[in-house]
XYZ file of N, CA and C in Angstrom:
693
model
N 99.027 155.022 11.973
C 100.711 154.458 13.017
C 101.088 156.447 12.072
N 101.112 157.356 13.830
C 101.639 158.585 13.881
C 102.905 158.678 14.148
N 104.130 159.365 13.413
C 104.720 158.963 13.105
C 105.997 159.913 13.188
N 106.881 160.736 14.187
C 107.518 161.001 14.542
C 108.847 161.624 14.803
N 109.357 162.872 14.394
C 111.042 162.558 13.680
C 111.269 164.218 14.223
N 112.290 163.933 14.287
C 112.905 165.164 15.275
C 114.293 166.002 13.457
N 113.093 166.373 12.411
C 113.967 166.280 12.270
C 113.652 168.361 11.919
N 114.456 168.984 11.313
C 114.601 170.135 11.818
C 114.524 170.975 10.250
N 114.763 172.510 10.113
C 114.729 172.737 8.455
C 115.757 173.240 8.304
N 117.212 173.052 7.623
C 118.699 173.635 7.202
C 118.186 174.966 7.241
N 119.697 175.720 7.235
C 119.147 176.651 7.257
C 119.729 177.260 6.440
N 119.592 178.280 5.856
C 119.978 178.856 4.836
C 121.795 179.578 4.670
N 122.110 180.045 5.381
C 122.941 180.521 6.145
C 124.291 180.071 6.094
N 125.565 179.422 6.076
C 126.759 178.620 6.287
C 126.858 178.469 8.098
N 126.706 177.646 8.500
C 127.158 178.604 10.213
C 128.741 177.306 10.933
N 128.933 177.434 10.667
C 130.418 176.752 11.475
C 129.076 175.649 12.564
N 130.050 174.093 12.581
C 129.490 173.060 12.992
C 129.387 173.425 14.266
N 130.618 174.363 14.685
C 130.760 174.278 16.563
C 129.354 174.930 17.161
N 129.435 175.776 16.603
C 128.079 176.369 16.563
C 127.156 176.692 16.282
N 126.205 174.998 15.023
C 124.773 174.031 15.134
C 125.095 173.441 15.898
N 126.205 173.560 16.787
C 126.007 171.960 18.117
C 125.734 172.541 19.016
N 126.023 173.875 19.434
C 125.596 174.895 20.766
C 124.136 174.649 19.918
N 124.217 175.301 19.131
C 122.414 175.253 18.860
C 121.564 174.773 18.965
N 122.018 173.421 18.099
C 121.302 172.175 18.759
C 121.094 171.831 19.695
N 121.782 172.222 21.170
C 121.588 171.206 22.549
C 120.799 172.709 23.086
N 121.420 174.222 22.939
C 119.762 174.847 22.915
C 118.791 174.147 22.910
N 118.050 174.291 22.039
C 117.052 174.114 21.171
C 116.325 172.449 22.492
N 117.715 171.800 22.019
C 117.112 170.136 23.428
C 116.231 170.498 24.110
N 117.684 171.904 24.463
C 117.283 171.974 26.743
C 115.824 172.557 26.693
N 115.647 172.823 25.307
C 114.114 174.400 25.660
C 113.680 173.716 25.616
N 113.815 172.059 24.918
C 112.177 170.550 23.898
C 112.276 169.675 25.642
N 113.424 170.110 26.182
C 113.066 169.089 27.675
C 112.097 170.227 29.124
N 112.895 171.140 28.400
C 111.870 172.222 29.863
C 111.071 172.468 29.549
N 110.260 172.093 28.445
C 108.679 172.599 27.821
C 107.821 171.210 28.221
N 108.643 170.386 28.174
C 107.650 169.411 28.488
C 108.148 168.699 29.707
N 108.775 169.504 30.312
C 108.431 169.309 31.886
C 107.693 170.332 32.057
N 108.072 172.018 31.877
C 106.929 172.583 32.973
C 105.384 172.597 32.339
N 105.437 171.208 31.269
C 103.491 171.307 30.877
C 103.077 169.857 31.222
N 104.286 169.136 32.159
C 103.613 168.488 32.540
C 103.864 168.414 34.690
N 104.262 169.792 34.993
C 103.866 169.653 36.429
C 102.705 171.102 36.255
N 101.953 170.754 38.168
C 100.799 171.822 38.371
C 100.829 173.347 38.023
N 99.921 173.180 37.257
C 100.187 175.612 37.437
C 100.182 175.799 38.466
N 100.075 176.691 38.805
C 100.980 177.992 40.193
C 99.235 177.697 40.705
N 98.145 178.181 40.375
C 97.062 178.016 40.351
C 96.694 177.383 41.577
N 96.819 176.198 41.497
C 96.971 175.096 41.866
C 97.982 174.703 43.547
N 97.941 175.854 44.181
C 99.011 176.558 44.938
C 98.542 175.456 46.663
N 97.914 175.484 46.736
C 96.837 174.369 47.795
C 96.197 172.419 47.549
N 96.507 172.284 46.737
C 96.001 170.976 46.260
C 97.757 170.195 46.435
N 96.957 168.895 46.600
C 97.700 167.792 46.324
C 97.614 166.918 45.667
N 98.845 166.660 44.603
C 98.532 165.368 43.040
C 98.855 163.901 44.330
N 97.244 163.227 44.171
C 97.678 161.933 44.477
C 97.260 160.611 43.667
N 98.234 160.838 42.523
C 98.035 159.970 41.466
C 99.384 158.837 41.973
N 99.731 159.219 42.438
C 100.600 157.298 42.501
C 100.190 157.239 43.590
N 98.541 157.322 44.638
C 98.670 156.254 45.267
C 98.094 155.441 44.744
N 97.482 155.828 43.563
C 96.823 154.544 43.342
C 96.432 153.742 42.065
N 96.414 152.567 42.774
C 96.241 151.306 41.442
C 95.503 151.859 39.988
N 97.052 151.692 38.957
C 96.268 151.719 37.685
C 96.447 151.071 37.026
N 94.858 150.522 36.063
C 94.676 149.355 34.806
C 93.980 149.995 33.944
N 94.839 149.257 33.044
C 93.684 149.669 31.336
C 93.200 148.678 30.508
N 92.661 149.125 29.889
C 91.686 147.505 29.150
C 92.443 147.065 28.222
N 92.989 147.927 27.312
C 93.945 147.313 26.376
C 95.692 148.067 26.562
N 96.869 147.510 25.201
C 97.916 148.594 26.044
C 98.552 147.479 24.506
N 99.608 149.417 23.401
C 100.540 148.763 23.083
C 102.391 148.400 23.446
N 103.054 146.998 23.207
C 104.246 147.259 24.050
C 104.649 148.070 24.159
N 105.218 148.617 25.748
C 105.551 149.250 25.611
C 105.595 151.040 26.526
N 103.079 151.139 26.306
C 102.686 151.912 26.346
C 101.506 151.519 26.681
N 102.289 151.060 28.052
C 100.676 151.240 28.938
C 101.024 152.401 29.919
N 101.281 151.526 30.896
C 101.022 152.795 32.239
C 101.651 153.409 32.177
N 103.265 152.560 32.994
C 103.946 153.047 33.158
C 104.653 154.533 31.916
N 104.911 154.611 30.843
C 104.612 155.422 29.745
C 103.110 156.918 29.604
N 101.833 156.212 30.844
C 100.612 157.343 31.090
C 101.344 157.474 32.364
N 102.312 156.982 33.261
C 102.024 157.761 34.687
C 103.034 158.496 34.547
N 104.633 158.838 33.637
C 105.613 159.069 32.914
C 105.262 160.878 33.220
N 106.142 161.642 34.604
C 106.129 162.781 33.923
C 106.308 163.946 33.041
N 106.870 163.308 31.544
C 106.932 163.702 30.806
C 105.897 163.479 29.219
N 105.574 164.177 29.378
C 104.242 164.549 28.083
C 104.453 163.445 26.772
N 106.003 162.987 26.812
C 106.697 162.785 25.952
C 105.635 161.435 24.936
N 105.713 160.627 26.520
C 105.690 158.768 26.433
C 103.554 159.008 25.967
N 104.122 158.165 26.152
C 101.408 158.302 25.357
C 101.136 156.477 26.390
N 99.827 156.214 27.250
C 99.276 155.078 26.629
C 98.171 155.123 24.907
N 98.808 153.819 24.572
C 98.026 154.002 23.318
C 97.829 152.297 23.617
N 96.017 152.935 23.146
C 95.525 151.862 23.236
C 95.250 149.796 22.182
N 95.613 149.002 22.548
C 95.590 147.934 21.404
C 93.803 147.009 21.611
N 93.397 147.496 21.365
C 91.818 146.748 20.700
C 90.797 147.902 21.151
N 89.267 147.142 20.306
C 88.252 148.637 20.295
C 87.317 149.420 20.941
N 86.914 149.929 21.155
C 85.893 150.770 21.881
C 85.263 149.779 22.418
N 85.542 150.706 24.544
C 85.414 151.756 24.307
C 86.830 151.522 25.204
N 87.858 152.608 25.264
C 88.868 152.140 25.753
C 89.219 152.990 27.385
N 89.601 151.537 28.315
C 89.066 152.039 29.883
C 90.297 151.862 30.156
N 90.610 153.564 31.675
C 91.276 154.021 32.486
C 91.190 153.937 33.718
N 91.777 152.165 34.241
C 90.482 152.028 35.749
C 91.728 152.699 37.067
N 91.594 153.927 37.733
C 92.434 153.839 39.403
C 91.304 154.501 40.513
N 92.291 153.057 41.148
C 92.475 152.262 42.167
C 92.810 152.785 43.241
N 91.739 153.560 44.391
C 93.038 153.884 45.675
C 92.670 152.817 47.109
N 93.133 153.028 48.025
C 93.106 152.444 48.755
C 91.708 152.632 49.919
N 92.059 154.506 49.397
C 91.372 153.879 50.871
C 90.161 155.499 50.145
N 88.559 155.901 50.714
C 88.255 157.434 49.885
C 88.674 158.182 49.733
N 88.829 158.955 48.385
C 89.420 160.009 48.782
C 89.053 161.414 48.120
N 88.796 162.888 49.028
C 88.610 163.884 47.779
C 88.961 164.208 47.040
N 88.326 164.321 46.132
C 89.253 164.950 44.621
C 88.715 165.538 43.788
N 89.283 167.450 43.990
C 89.106 169.018 43.771
C 89.788 169.426 41.798
N 90.196 168.092 42.689
C 91.231 168.401 40.168
C 91.093 167.061 39.635
N 90.774 166.955 38.255
C 90.871 166.372 37.423
C 91.194 166.515 35.950
N 91.980 166.173 35.857
C 92.897 166.626 34.614
C 93.539 166.161 33.193
N 93.881 166.227 31.994
C 93.355 165.079 31.148
C 94.545 165.621 30.019
N 95.909 165.100 29.910
C 96.948 165.420 28.813
C 96.599 164.961 26.908
N 95.924 166.058 26.408
C 96.130 165.565 24.614
C 96.207 166.589 23.758
N 97.029 165.737 23.070
C 97.711 166.614 21.608
C 96.973 165.746 20.331
N 96.691 167.256 19.591
C 96.695 166.573 18.526
C 96.961 166.495 17.729
N 98.425 167.693 17.255
C 98.791 167.850 16.770
C 100.110 166.364 16.927
N 100.557 166.121 17.186
C 101.659 165.069 17.742
C 100.571 163.551 17.614
N 98.955 163.482 17.719
C 98.530 162.253 17.902
C 98.036 161.949 16.439
N 97.250 163.269 16.043
C 95.439 162.644 15.263
C 94.967 162.313 15.476
N 95.065 160.689 14.475
C 93.328 160.406 14.498
C 94.185 159.566 16.171
N 94.388 159.664 16.046
C 94.806 158.909 17.781
C 93.554 159.493 19.201
N 94.067 161.131 19.328
C 93.289 162.085 20.022
C 91.512 161.149 20.332
N 91.937 161.938 20.976
C 90.208 161.200 21.326
C 89.334 162.499 21.264
N 88.221 162.645 21.200
C 87.773 163.829 21.565
C 86.040 163.884 21.706
N 85.403 162.187 22.418
C 84.850 162.346 23.140
C 85.118 161.349 24.425
N 85.468 161.658 25.125
C 85.079 160.951 26.861
C 84.030 161.072 27.931
N 83.753 159.767 29.124
C 83.204 160.476 29.505
C 83.575 159.909 30.826
N 83.065 160.367 32.293
C 84.365 159.297 33.464
C 83.010 159.778 34.361
N 84.063 158.175 35.188
C 82.831 157.562 36.603
C 83.001 157.399 37.228
N 83.112 157.292 38.385
C 83.686 156.906 39.825
C 83.033 156.615 40.929
N 83.055 155.522 41.517
C 82.634 154.405 42.404
C 82.882 154.064 43.792
N 82.381 152.957 44.032
C 83.681 152.921 45.310
C 83.995 150.555 44.941
N 83.826 151.092 44.124
C 84.594 150.355 43.291
C 84.194 149.874 41.428
N 84.690 148.982 41.206
C 83.918 148.659 39.451
C 82.752 148.381 38.412
N 81.935 147.941 39.662
C 80.793 147.236 39.980
C 79.609 148.782 40.268
N 79.812 149.282 40.928
C 79.357 150.116 41.752
C 79.775 151.926 40.966
N 79.674 151.674 39.792
C 80.240 152.660 39.092
C 78.813 154.356 38.419
N 79.155 155.242 38.698
C 78.552 156.624 38.570
C 78.999 157.717 37.413
N 78.468 157.392 36.373
C 79.029 158.592 35.214
C 78.459 159.859 36.530
N 79.784 161.294 35.996
C 79.691 162.473 36.788
C 80.073 163.349 35.899
N 80.250 163.111 34.339
C 80.406 163.382 33.180
C 81.023 163.672 32.339
N 81.306 163.818 31.348
C 81.648 164.014 29.815
C 82.495 165.234 28.893
N 83.190 165.416 28.193
C 83.802 165.695 27.696
C 84.102 165.708 26.543
N 83.422 166.288 25.508
C 83.934 166.890 24.058
C 84.638 167.795 23.168
N 85.280 167.633 22.468
C 86.266 168.828 22.385
C 86.793 168.352 21.083
N 86.602 169.054 20.193
C 88.008 168.850 18.441
C 89.414 169.523 18.024
N 90.688 168.284 18.095
C 91.963 168.731 18.187
C 92.389 169.940 19.643
N 92.736 168.748 20.272
C 93.022 169.443 21.669
C 93.710 168.905 21.469
N 94.882 170.634 22.262
C 96.077 170.484 22.413
C 96.707 171.378 24.171
N 97.470 170.099 25.101
C 97.596 170.454 26.420
C 96.546 170.165 27.614
N 96.446 170.386 28.440
C 95.422 170.119 29.397
C 94.291 170.206 29.390
N 93.630 169.992 29.293
C 91.692 169.604 29.446
C 91.645 169.379 30.861
N 90.748 169.772 31.724
C 89.750 170.053 32.971
C 88.247 168.956 32.917
N 88.578 168.515 33.413
C 87.438 167.895 33.474
C 86.357 168.053 34.630
N 85.548 169.073 34.631
C 84.470 169.252 35.709
C 83.851 168.940 36.986
N 83.763 168.667 37.760
C 82.675 167.615 39.270
C 82.147 168.665 39.729
N 81.598 169.300 39.465
C 80.186 170.022 40.045
C 79.334 169.498 39.615
N 78.604 169.228 41.098
C 77.210 168.082 41.464
C 77.834 167.124 41.300
N 78.547 167.033 41.491
C 79.712 164.702 42.330
C 78.967 164.300 42.783
N 78.455 165.418 44.107
C 77.452 164.322 44.701
C 78.637 165.202 46.591
N 79.896 164.946 46.429
C 81.213 165.760 47.343
C 81.098 166.857 48.239
N 79.821 167.441 47.690
C 79.914 169.105 48.810
C 80.766 169.508 47.556
N 80.870 171.136 48.149
C 81.725 171.937 47.815
C 83.127 173.066 48.281
N 84.296 173.045 47.482
C 85.186 173.268 48.410
C 85.809 174.817 47.893
N 85.529 175.121 48.483
C 85.330 176.720 47.994
C 85.073 176.935 46.532
N 84.131 176.830 46.838
C 82.617 176.718 44.903
C 83.185 176.123 44.547
N 83.223 174.314 44.421
C 84.054 173.736 42.886
C 83.559 172.756 43.948
N 83.452 172.077 43.442
C 82.703 170.845 43.054
C 84.240 169.451 44.405
N 83.617 168.303 44.687
C 83.958 167.910 44.948
C 83.766 165.775 44.667
N 84.423 165.484 44.622
C 84.466 164.289 43.505
C 84.061 163.180 45.380
N 83.902 162.647 45.428
C 84.404 161.438 46.769
C 84.276 159.283 46.521
N 85.049 159.376 45.684
C 85.355 157.541 45.186
C 86.622 156.711 46.082
N 86.175 155.552 45.609
C 87.757 154.759 45.609
C 87.848 154.505 44.153
N 87.136 155.062 43.807
C 87.665 154.148 42.686
C 86.779 155.304 41.126
N 87.964 154.834 41.142
C 87.787 156.816 39.506
C 87.725 155.694 37.779
N 86.971 156.350 36.703
C 86.820 155.363 35.593
C 87.692 156.565 33.896
N 88.488 156.277 33.524
C 88.679 157.084 32.364
C 88.020 156.470 31.078
N 86.972 156.859 29.984
C 86.406 156.086 29.375
C 86.574 156.786 28.311
N 87.244 156.403 27.071
C 87.784 156.536 25.396
C 86.579 156.852 24.603
N 86.115 157.213 23.619
C 84.087 156.900 23.250
C 84.671 157.446 21.478
N 85.261 158.114 21.454
C 85.401 157.938 20.343
C 86.882 159.167 19.839
N 87.183 158.041 18.250
C 88.558 159.412 18.452
C 88.499 159.633 17.147
N 89.568 161.690 16.903
C 89.575 162.398 15.829
C 89.334 160.957 14.238
N 88.733 161.749 13.570
C 88.252 160.927 11.767
C 87.874 159.286 12.868
N 87.538 158.812 13.996
C 86.844 157.360 13.773
C 87.862 156.893 14.251
N 89.284 157.391 14.925
C 90.646 156.965 14.851
C 90.398 155.668 15.425
N 90.388 153.918 15.394
C 90.317 153.287 16.381
C 91.064 153.136 17.542
N 92.095 153.548 17.734
C 93.272 153.120 19.291
C 93.400 154.172 19.800
N 93.620 154.966 21.069
C 93.931 155.767 21.130
C 94.776 156.332 21.783
N 95.914 157.721 22.263
C 96.713 158.188 22.711
C 96.044 158.854 23.954
N 96.077 158.462 25.555
C 96.281 159.768 26.522
C 97.855 159.779 26.930
N 98.680 161.420 26.324
C 99.631 161.198 27.147
C 99.951 161.947 28.958
N 99.147 161.555 29.819
C 98.449 162.066 31.082
C 97.741 162.374 31.379
N 96.873 161.948 32.773
C 96.300 161.923 33.393
C 96.239 163.246 34.720
N 95.362 163.868 35.992
C 96.635 163.959 36.587
C 95.721 164.642 37.818
N 95.216 164.071 39.239
C 94.194 164.110 40.028
C 95.126 164.888 41.722
N 94.083 165.566 41.550
C 94.607 166.414 42.897
C 92.978 166.553 44.296
N 93.737 165.972 44.833
C 93.256 166.802 46.684
C 93.520 168.303 47.624
N 92.953 167.817 48.124
C 93.473 169.304 49.010
C 94.729 168.843 49.386
N 95.689 169.682 49.926
C 96.762 169.462 50.727
C 96.143 170.034 51.643
N 96.361 168.872 52.509
C 95.552 169.225 54.043
C 97.306 169.517 55.397
N 98.127 170.383 54.204
C 99.323 169.808 55.270
C 99.740 171.767 55.582
N 99.191 172.060 54.034
C 99.558 174.075 53.876
C 98.327 174.309 54.641
N 98.232 175.271 55.403
C 97.431 176.233 55.990
C 97.342 176.961 54.967
N 95.842 177.112 54.607
C 94.500 178.851 53.736
C 94.427 179.194 54.434
N 94.455 179.410 53.783
C 94.313 182.542 54.389
C 92.460 182.130 54.897
N 92.209 181.901 55.996
C 90.355 182.454 55.734
C 89.399 183.768 54.958
N 90.160 184.536 54.371
C 89.884 185.682 54.224
C 90.507 187.175 55.460
N 90.001 188.257 54.610
C 90.366 188.739 55.478
C 89.338 189.387 56.540
N 89.289 190.460 57.204
C 88.701 191.126 58.743
C 88.395 192.297 57.871
N 87.751 192.457 58.692
C 86.954 194.238 58.340
C 88.069 195.848 58.668
N 89.426 195.091 59.823
C 90.580 195.946 59.754
C 91.871 195.722 58.168
N 91.429 194.946 57.365
C 91.506 195.436 56.209
C 93.803 193.898 56.375
N 93.149 193.286 57.050
C 94.346 192.275 57.863
C 93.867 190.509 57.895
N 95.042 189.830 57.138
C 93.993 188.301 57.380
C 94.094 187.568 59.177
N 93.086 187.263 58.046
C 92.631 186.440 59.978
C 92.602 185.258 59.668
N 93.545 184.881 60.681
C 93.620 183.152 60.530
C 92.504 181.964 60.782
N 91.690 182.134 62.085
C 90.450 181.175 61.983
C 91.634 179.998 62.337
N 90.940 179.156 62.096
C 90.050 177.644 61.969
C 91.946 177.660 60.921
N 92.755 177.984 59.959
C 93.464 177.632 59.741
C 94.400 178.921 59.236
N 95.816 178.771 59.065
C 96.287 179.468 58.574
C 96.865 180.313 57.452
N 98.262 180.765 57.911
C 98.383 182.032 56.569
C 98.666 180.529 55.739
N 98.426 181.011 54.487
C 98.608 180.267 52.649
C 100.229 180.115 52.058
N 100.772 179.041 52.513
C 101.934 178.695 52.115
C 102.874 178.022 54.014
N 102.703 177.968 53.977
C 103.234 177.713 55.495
C 102.767 176.519 56.692
N 103.895 175.252 55.983
C 102.826 174.016 56.713
C 103.124 174.427 58.071
N 102.685 173.731 59.051
C 102.617 173.927 60.389
C 103.563 172.790 61.164
N 104.385 173.122 62.122
C 106.041 172.370 62.735
C 104.747 171.211 63.248
N 105.174 170.316 63.286
C 105.208 169.170 64.540
C 104.659 169.391 65.598
N 105.098 170.246 66.735
C 104.832 170.852 67.646
C 103.316 171.728 67.931
N 102.446 171.777 67.065
C 102.473 172.869 66.777
C 100.856 172.228 66.924
N 100.994 170.623 66.739
C 99.276 169.214 66.348
C 99.249 168.892 67.765
N 98.438 168.236 67.468
C 97.292 167.662 68.146
C 98.426 166.815 70.211
N 98.066 167.271 71.359
C 99.241 166.835 72.538
C 98.580 165.971 72.013
N 100.033 164.932 72.652
C 100.777 163.294 72.644
C 100.196 162.818 74.305
N 100.307 161.557 74.456
C 100.493 161.214 75.814
C 102.415 160.699 75.880
N 103.190 160.426 76.153
C 104.120 159.096 76.129
C 104.065 158.823 77.072
């Protein structure tokens, strides 16, 4: 079991108590800010929308207090911990067909050690009984967000990248570091194209951005610009 403590190395210089309190509060604030930033989407995901909250999540086993709510927490300080034999399964069910363009998992070897996955596979389908494996990941001592490749998933391409179309997604933890039994996952995020954001189509011969079927990036289409309705 990995034990996490908040102890700090003592200072060699004598510092007044008030200054120590101020420093510790600033350090804790910085740590909280780092955790929040690590769980937020990077700037390269401008045109994407996280659809993880739209799904129903289940796990094969879990320790008390370390189940699905801990995995879906915006803080990477919490995690899902399994409590049973391998493989450890994470099932994600959507209520309708979705087009997934980004999938990533948060792992931290420094905190989890033997609980850290070193081999995972990913499967998708319309339900749990027709799942088809589409990807596998192997790594040693990962730290941070690990992106899962979606090339060749059969859902077409969007901006040169693969698209996965499914209603059910399954994450399988097959092996852990040092043959550890249980596993830790600190975050899973799923992204789809945000249809509400108008994406630029490129530049014309005059060097200006051409609008085409969609408009400029970063602008949300107003309600009055939609399809006409009979009232």
